[in-house]
Short mmCIF file of C-alpha atoms in Angstrom, two decimals:
data_model
loop_
_atom_site.label_atom_id
_atom_site.label_comp_id
_atom_site.label_asym_id
_atom_site.label_seq_id
_atom_site.Cartn_x
_atom_site.Cartn_y
_atom_site.Cartn_z
CA MET A 1 153.12 65.98 5.50
CA ALA A 2 149.64 64.67 4.68
CA MET A 3 149.26 61.29 3.00
CA GLY A 4 148.21 61.56 -0.64
CA LYS A 5 146.12 59.26 -2.78
CA ARG A 6 146.81 57.96 -6.27
CA ARG A 7 144.76 59.74 -8.88
CA VAL A 8 143.08 57.75 -11.63
CA GLU A 9 144.03 59.00 -15.10
CA ARG A 10 141.03 60.55 -16.84
CA PRO A 11 140.71 62.38 -20.16
CA GLY A 12 141.67 65.97 -19.54
CA LYS A 13 142.35 68.87 -21.83
CA LEU A 14 142.19 68.32 -25.56
CA TRP A 15 145.20 70.53 -26.30
CA ILE A 16 148.30 70.57 -24.13
CA ALA A 17 151.28 72.84 -24.74
CA THR A 18 154.66 71.15 -24.93
CA THR A 19 155.91 73.54 -22.27
CA ASP A 20 153.33 72.11 -19.86
CA ILE A 21 154.66 68.55 -20.18
CA ALA A 22 156.45 67.58 -16.97
CA ARG A 23 160.03 66.52 -17.74
CA GLY A 24 162.85 65.36 -15.56
CA PRO A 25 166.54 66.18 -15.95
CA GLY A 26 166.85 63.51 -18.68
CA CYS A 27 169.67 61.07 -19.29
CA ALA A 28 173.09 62.70 -19.45
CA PHE A 29 174.56 59.59 -21.12
CA TYR A 30 172.35 59.71 -24.22
CA ARG A 31 172.70 63.49 -24.44
CA GLY A 32 176.49 63.18 -24.37
CA LEU A 33 176.44 60.28 -26.84
CA ASN A 34 174.35 62.33 -29.25
CA ARG A 35 176.86 65.16 -28.99
CA VAL A 36 179.74 62.80 -29.81
CA LEU A 37 177.90 61.26 -32.78
CA ASP A 38 176.97 64.68 -34.17
CA GLU A 39 180.54 65.95 -33.94
CA ALA A 40 181.84 62.84 -35.74
CA GLY A 41 179.27 63.06 -38.56
CA PHE A 42 177.40 59.86 -37.78
CA ASP A 43 174.15 60.94 -39.48
CA ASP A 44 175.80 61.89 -42.80
CA HIS A 45 177.84 58.68 -42.92
CA THR A 46 174.81 56.51 -42.16
CA GLN A 47 172.75 58.28 -44.82
CA ASP A 48 175.46 57.62 -47.44
CA VAL A 49 175.79 53.93 -46.50
CA CYS A 50 172.02 53.23 -46.53
CA ARG A 51 170.97 55.47 -49.42
CA GLU A 52 170.65 52.56 -51.88
CA PHE A 53 168.04 50.81 -49.70
CA TYR A 54 165.55 53.67 -49.84
CA ALA A 55 163.52 55.06 -52.72
CA SER A 56 164.23 58.62 -53.82
CA GLY A 57 161.24 60.96 -53.76
CA ARG A 58 158.55 58.28 -53.54
CA GLY A 59 156.45 56.78 -50.76
CA ARG A 60 155.74 57.95 -47.28
CA PRO A 61 158.60 59.03 -44.99
CA SER A 62 160.19 56.05 -43.28
CA MET A 63 162.38 55.61 -40.24
CA PRO A 64 165.69 57.44 -40.88
CA PRO A 65 168.67 55.05 -40.88
CA GLU A 66 170.49 57.13 -38.25
CA SER A 67 167.48 56.71 -35.92
CA TYR A 68 167.39 52.97 -36.66
CA PHE A 69 171.02 52.48 -35.62
CA ARG A 70 170.46 54.62 -32.53
CA LEU A 71 167.62 52.29 -31.54
CA LEU A 72 169.99 49.34 -31.89
CA MET A 73 172.33 51.14 -29.50
CA VAL A 74 169.42 51.61 -27.09
CA GLY A 75 168.72 47.88 -27.18
CA TYR A 76 172.37 47.14 -26.41
CA PHE A 77 172.82 49.72 -23.65
CA GLU A 78 169.50 48.95 -21.97
CA GLY A 79 169.80 45.16 -22.35
CA ILE A 80 166.57 44.85 -24.37
CA PRO A 81 166.65 41.68 -26.51
CA SER A 82 163.51 42.23 -28.61
CA GLU A 83 162.26 44.83 -31.07
CA ARG A 84 158.96 45.04 -29.22
CA GLY A 85 160.80 45.95 -26.04
CA ILE A 86 162.82 48.65 -27.83
CA ALA A 87 159.65 50.14 -29.35
CA TRP A 88 157.90 50.11 -25.97
CA GLN A 89 160.85 51.78 -24.25
CA LEU A 90 160.98 54.43 -26.96
CA GLY A 91 157.31 55.31 -26.58
CA ASP A 92 157.65 55.54 -22.79
CA SER A 93 160.81 57.67 -22.50
CA LEU A 94 161.20 61.31 -23.49
CA SER A 95 164.99 61.01 -23.21
CA LEU A 96 165.08 58.23 -25.83
CA LYS A 97 162.79 60.22 -28.12
CA GLU A 98 165.23 63.10 -27.94
CA PHE A 99 168.11 60.68 -28.60
CA VAL A 100 166.61 59.33 -31.84
CA GLY A 101 165.37 62.71 -33.07
CA LEU A 102 161.69 62.73 -32.07
CA GLY A 103 159.82 65.50 -30.32
CA PRO A 104 157.83 65.07 -27.10
CA THR A 105 154.54 65.00 -29.05
CA ASP A 106 155.79 62.69 -31.83
CA ARG A 107 154.69 59.09 -31.83
CA GLY A 108 157.49 56.55 -31.75
CA TRP A 109 157.88 53.79 -34.31
CA ASP A 110 156.36 50.41 -33.58
CA HIS A 111 158.23 47.11 -33.69
CA SER A 112 157.08 46.24 -37.24
CA THR A 113 158.70 49.39 -38.63
CA LEU A 114 161.93 48.51 -36.83
CA SER A 115 161.78 44.98 -38.22
CA LYS A 116 161.22 46.19 -41.79
CA ALA A 117 164.18 48.56 -41.52
CA ARG A 118 166.39 45.72 -40.27
CA LYS A 119 165.38 43.52 -43.21
CA ARG A 120 165.80 46.34 -45.73
CA ILE A 121 169.35 47.29 -44.73
CA SER A 122 171.90 44.66 -45.76
CA LEU A 123 174.41 42.93 -43.51
CA GLU A 124 177.28 44.68 -45.29
CA ALA A 125 175.77 48.07 -44.36
CA HIS A 126 175.52 47.02 -40.70
CA VAL A 127 179.18 45.93 -40.79
CA GLU A 128 180.25 49.22 -42.34
CA VAL A 129 178.51 51.23 -39.61
CA PHE A 130 180.16 48.96 -37.02
CA ARG A 131 183.56 49.67 -38.62
CA TRP A 132 182.89 53.40 -38.45
CA VAL A 133 182.14 53.13 -34.73
CA LEU A 134 185.35 51.15 -34.17
CA ARG A 135 187.39 53.85 -35.93
CA ARG A 136 185.84 56.51 -33.71
CA LEU A 137 186.67 54.39 -30.66
CA ARG A 138 190.26 54.08 -31.84
CA GLU A 139 190.52 57.87 -32.32
CA SER A 140 189.27 58.34 -28.75
CA LYS A 141 191.79 55.74 -27.49
CA LEU A 142 188.99 53.45 -26.35
CA LEU A 143 190.07 50.50 -28.52
CA ARG A 144 193.56 49.23 -27.80
CA GLY A 145 193.24 45.62 -28.95
CA ARG A 146 195.85 44.18 -26.60
CA LYS A 147 193.72 42.16 -24.18
CA LEU A 148 190.53 40.68 -25.57
CA GLY A 149 187.95 38.46 -23.90
CA VAL A 150 185.84 36.05 -25.96
CA ASP A 151 182.58 34.49 -24.86
CA GLY A 152 179.54 33.06 -26.65
CA THR A 153 175.87 32.49 -26.02
CA THR A 154 173.09 30.58 -27.76
CA LEU A 155 170.05 32.48 -29.03
CA ARG A 156 166.71 31.18 -30.25
CA ALA A 157 166.29 31.58 -33.98
CA ASN A 158 163.17 33.16 -35.42
CA ALA A 159 162.15 29.81 -36.91
CA ALA A 160 159.88 27.01 -35.72
CA LEU A 161 161.27 23.56 -34.97
CA ARG A 162 158.04 21.94 -36.19
CA ALA A 163 158.66 23.28 -39.73
CA ILE A 164 161.94 21.44 -40.34
CA ARG A 165 162.29 19.38 -43.52
CA ARG A 166 164.62 16.63 -44.66
CA ARG A 167 167.51 17.74 -46.81
CA ASP A 168 167.26 14.80 -49.22
CA SER A 169 163.52 14.45 -49.86
CA GLY A 170 162.04 17.72 -48.52
CA GLU A 171 159.57 15.84 -46.26
CA ALA A 172 158.15 17.49 -43.19
CA TYR A 173 158.84 15.78 -39.88
CA ARG A 174 155.24 14.59 -39.42
CA GLU A 175 155.18 13.15 -42.97
CA PHE A 176 158.51 11.43 -42.30
CA LEU A 177 157.11 9.75 -39.17
CA ARG A 178 154.01 8.60 -41.06
CA ARG A 179 156.21 6.96 -43.69
CA LEU A 180 158.25 5.19 -41.01
CA ALA A 181 155.06 3.96 -39.35
CA ARG A 182 153.70 2.57 -42.65
CA GLU A 183 157.02 0.84 -43.32
CA SER A 184 156.79 -0.80 -39.87
CA GLY A 185 153.33 -2.20 -40.70
CA ILE A 186 150.95 0.48 -39.35
CA GLU A 187 148.70 1.51 -42.26
CA THR A 188 146.76 4.30 -40.50
CA PRO A 189 149.01 5.56 -37.70
CA THR A 190 147.47 7.58 -34.90
CA LEU A 191 149.14 10.39 -32.99
CA ALA A 192 150.18 7.94 -30.26
CA ASP A 193 151.78 5.68 -32.90
CA LEU A 194 153.73 8.61 -34.33
CA LYS A 195 155.00 9.54 -30.86
CA ARG A 196 156.11 5.95 -30.26
CA VAL A 197 157.91 5.81 -33.62
CA ASP A 198 159.56 9.12 -32.79
CA ARG A 199 160.79 7.86 -29.41
CA GLU A 200 162.18 4.68 -30.95
CA ARG A 201 163.98 6.61 -33.64
CA ARG A 202 165.43 9.09 -31.16
CA ARG A 203 166.63 6.18 -28.99
CA LYS A 204 168.39 4.49 -31.92
CA LYS A 205 169.83 7.60 -33.58
CA LYS A 206 170.84 10.40 -31.25
CA THR A 207 173.12 12.40 -33.58
CA GLY A 208 173.10 13.68 -37.13
CA TRP A 209 169.99 15.83 -36.89
CA ASN A 210 171.50 18.89 -38.55
CA ARG A 211 173.01 16.78 -41.33
CA GLU A 212 169.57 15.37 -42.18
CA TRP A 213 167.21 18.27 -41.41
CA THR A 214 167.06 21.95 -42.33
CA GLN A 215 164.77 24.91 -41.66
CA PRO A 216 163.42 26.44 -44.92
CA VAL A 217 162.79 29.86 -43.35
CA ASP A 218 166.24 30.19 -41.72
CA SER A 219 168.72 27.77 -43.28
CA ASP A 220 171.53 28.97 -40.97
CA ALA A 221 169.66 27.92 -37.81
CA ARG A 222 170.68 24.64 -36.19
CA ILE A 223 168.89 22.19 -33.91
CA GLY A 224 170.34 22.21 -30.42
CA LYS A 225 169.66 22.45 -26.72
CA MET A 226 169.48 25.66 -24.78
CA LYS A 227 170.81 26.07 -21.26
CA SER A 228 167.30 25.43 -19.94
CA GLY A 229 167.31 21.99 -21.62
CA GLU A 230 164.78 22.87 -24.36
CA THR A 231 165.46 21.72 -27.91
CA ARG A 232 165.10 24.68 -30.29
CA MET A 233 166.40 26.16 -33.51
CA LEU A 234 169.49 28.06 -32.39
CA HIS A 235 172.13 30.54 -33.40
CA LYS A 236 175.38 31.03 -31.54
CA VAL A 237 176.76 34.54 -31.07
CA GLU A 238 180.33 35.13 -29.93
CA HIS A 239 181.56 38.51 -28.68
CA ALA A 240 185.13 39.81 -28.46
CA VAL A 241 185.50 42.61 -25.90
CA ASP A 242 188.51 44.83 -25.21
CA LEU A 243 189.19 44.05 -21.56
CA GLU A 244 191.07 47.32 -20.98
CA THR A 245 188.27 49.63 -22.11
CA GLY A 246 185.13 47.46 -22.35
CA ALA A 247 184.63 48.25 -26.06
CA MET A 248 183.04 45.61 -28.30
CA ALA A 249 185.72 44.61 -30.83
CA ALA A 250 183.87 41.96 -32.88
CA VAL A 251 180.56 40.10 -33.04
CA VAL A 252 180.36 36.80 -34.94
CA VAL A 253 177.30 34.61 -35.59
CA GLN A 254 178.25 30.92 -35.52
CA PRO A 255 176.28 27.71 -36.16
CA GLY A 256 174.20 26.87 -33.11
CA ASP A 257 175.33 23.24 -32.95
CA GLN A 258 179.06 23.99 -32.83
CA GLY A 259 181.02 23.85 -29.59
CA ASP A 260 183.20 26.66 -28.27
CA THR A 261 186.44 24.94 -29.27
CA LYS A 262 185.26 24.72 -32.89
CA THR A 263 184.29 28.37 -33.32
CA LEU A 264 187.04 30.24 -31.46
CA GLU A 265 189.39 30.29 -34.45
CA THR A 266 186.77 31.97 -36.65
CA THR A 267 186.07 34.57 -33.98
CA VAL A 268 189.79 35.34 -33.62
CA GLU A 269 190.09 35.82 -37.39
CA GLU A 270 187.09 38.18 -37.38
CA MET A 271 188.60 40.00 -34.44
CA GLU A 272 191.85 40.53 -36.37
CA ALA A 273 189.92 41.82 -39.39
CA ARG A 274 188.01 44.34 -37.25
CA ARG A 275 191.28 45.52 -35.66
CA GLU A 276 192.72 46.20 -39.12
CA ASP A 277 189.53 48.06 -40.15
CA ALA A 278 189.86 50.27 -37.08
CA GLU A 279 193.57 50.81 -37.84
CA VAL A 280 194.64 49.67 -34.39
CA GLU A 281 198.39 49.77 -33.88
CA ARG A 282 200.04 46.43 -34.49
CA GLY A 283 203.04 44.84 -32.85
CA LYS A 284 201.63 45.02 -29.33
CA VAL A 285 201.19 42.01 -27.05
CA ARG A 286 197.83 40.38 -27.83
CA VAL A 287 196.06 38.34 -25.19
CA VAL A 288 192.90 36.21 -25.49
CA VAL A 289 190.93 35.36 -22.35
CA CYS A 290 188.20 32.69 -22.43
CA ASP A 291 186.33 30.45 -20.00
CA LYS A 292 186.95 26.74 -19.59
CA GLY A 293 184.49 25.82 -22.34
CA TYR A 294 187.06 26.93 -24.92
CA HIS A 295 189.89 24.79 -23.54
CA SER A 296 191.31 21.99 -25.68
CA ASP A 297 194.78 20.99 -26.80
CA GLU A 298 194.06 21.95 -30.42
CA THR A 299 192.71 25.36 -29.39
CA MET A 300 195.73 26.21 -27.27
CA VAL A 301 198.18 25.12 -29.99
CA GLY A 302 196.25 27.10 -32.62
CA LEU A 303 196.31 30.31 -30.55
CA LYS A 304 200.03 29.92 -29.93
CA ARG A 305 200.70 29.50 -33.65
CA LYS A 306 198.86 32.77 -34.28
CA GLY A 307 201.15 34.53 -31.80
CA LEU A 308 198.41 35.00 -29.21
CA ARG A 309 198.88 34.53 -25.50
CA SER A 310 195.94 32.61 -24.08
CA TYR A 311 194.43 32.59 -20.60
CA VAL A 312 191.87 29.79 -20.56
CA ALA A 313 190.78 27.92 -17.45
CA GLU A 314 191.34 24.18 -17.79
CA PRO A 315 188.42 21.97 -16.72
CA GLN A 316 188.96 19.10 -14.31
CA ARG A 317 189.82 16.20 -16.60
CA GLY A 318 192.09 14.26 -14.32
CA ARG A 319 195.80 13.65 -14.67
CA ARG A 320 196.91 13.36 -18.31
CA SER A 321 200.07 12.31 -20.13
CA GLY A 322 201.87 14.35 -22.78
CA ARG A 323 199.69 12.84 -25.53
CA GLY A 324 196.50 14.08 -23.88
CA ARG A 325 195.53 10.72 -22.36
CA ARG A 326 195.01 9.96 -18.72
CA ARG A 327 197.89 8.29 -17.01
CA ARG A 328 197.30 4.83 -15.63
CA ARG A 329 198.93 3.88 -12.39
CA LYS A 330 201.02 0.76 -12.58
CA ARG A 331 200.10 -1.96 -10.19
CA CYS A 332 202.86 -3.03 -7.83
CA ILE A 333 203.00 -6.85 -7.79
#
């Protein structure tokens, strides 16, 4: 076999027939998923849920809601965290175009269209579509609800840390530092003076940031540290997964500054609500599995009161007494 050479793409024919476009076998997963959604009536249900967010008979045609929710599925299945990445993947794949209802010669939607659709459709509509999917999973016996694993992750909020303002006075952070510098005797503080005042204040007061400061664009975002050590505006997302089938049972957005032991109870309550929406059979043994970040005496007692069996790894805290304190060895005199 002779060695070939890469050809540089040059403008070719002006008109190309769709039958001349080279296509591979495609993705059997998305083709099968489309068949399941069509048989269950996903498009009609999504149209009914999102009808109030679209104008009737006016304006240019927009992204259909059933295509929007399919793109969200693509982002989840492909592990794409951004709308730009989803739009790029859509424009580059003929299989995804077929999945969302576009032809091989149709241009995919860009990320701004996807963002506008997400802002237009309310949270309640997203939850209703999620409930519909859970009911279909229950009918297919893919949601049993007996053994559930809970885990959380911190995500950067779409809000700038530099734009935070005080809750009491509404001052920006730079204005607040200038006022502190003037109160300390510096009439015209420079940038170096503001940095020094900031370091001194951080050294004296290390907590209470979220009680004093808020983000006007995203009031639900919280100041916190990511795993990389950066201080950002954060959200915390907790997922509950059916360990027997791998189905996503619940997704809860929590405050970014809350620890795992503080948010597990809310996630369990949301998980119970989603199980009732999906009409999962009750009375079965329910198990909650978490990592060691969720372990505390209050968490274990709370899960037991709810009738849940917990499997949570206990971190190395040393030997403790029944009251939760470390035992002290008595000295032999």
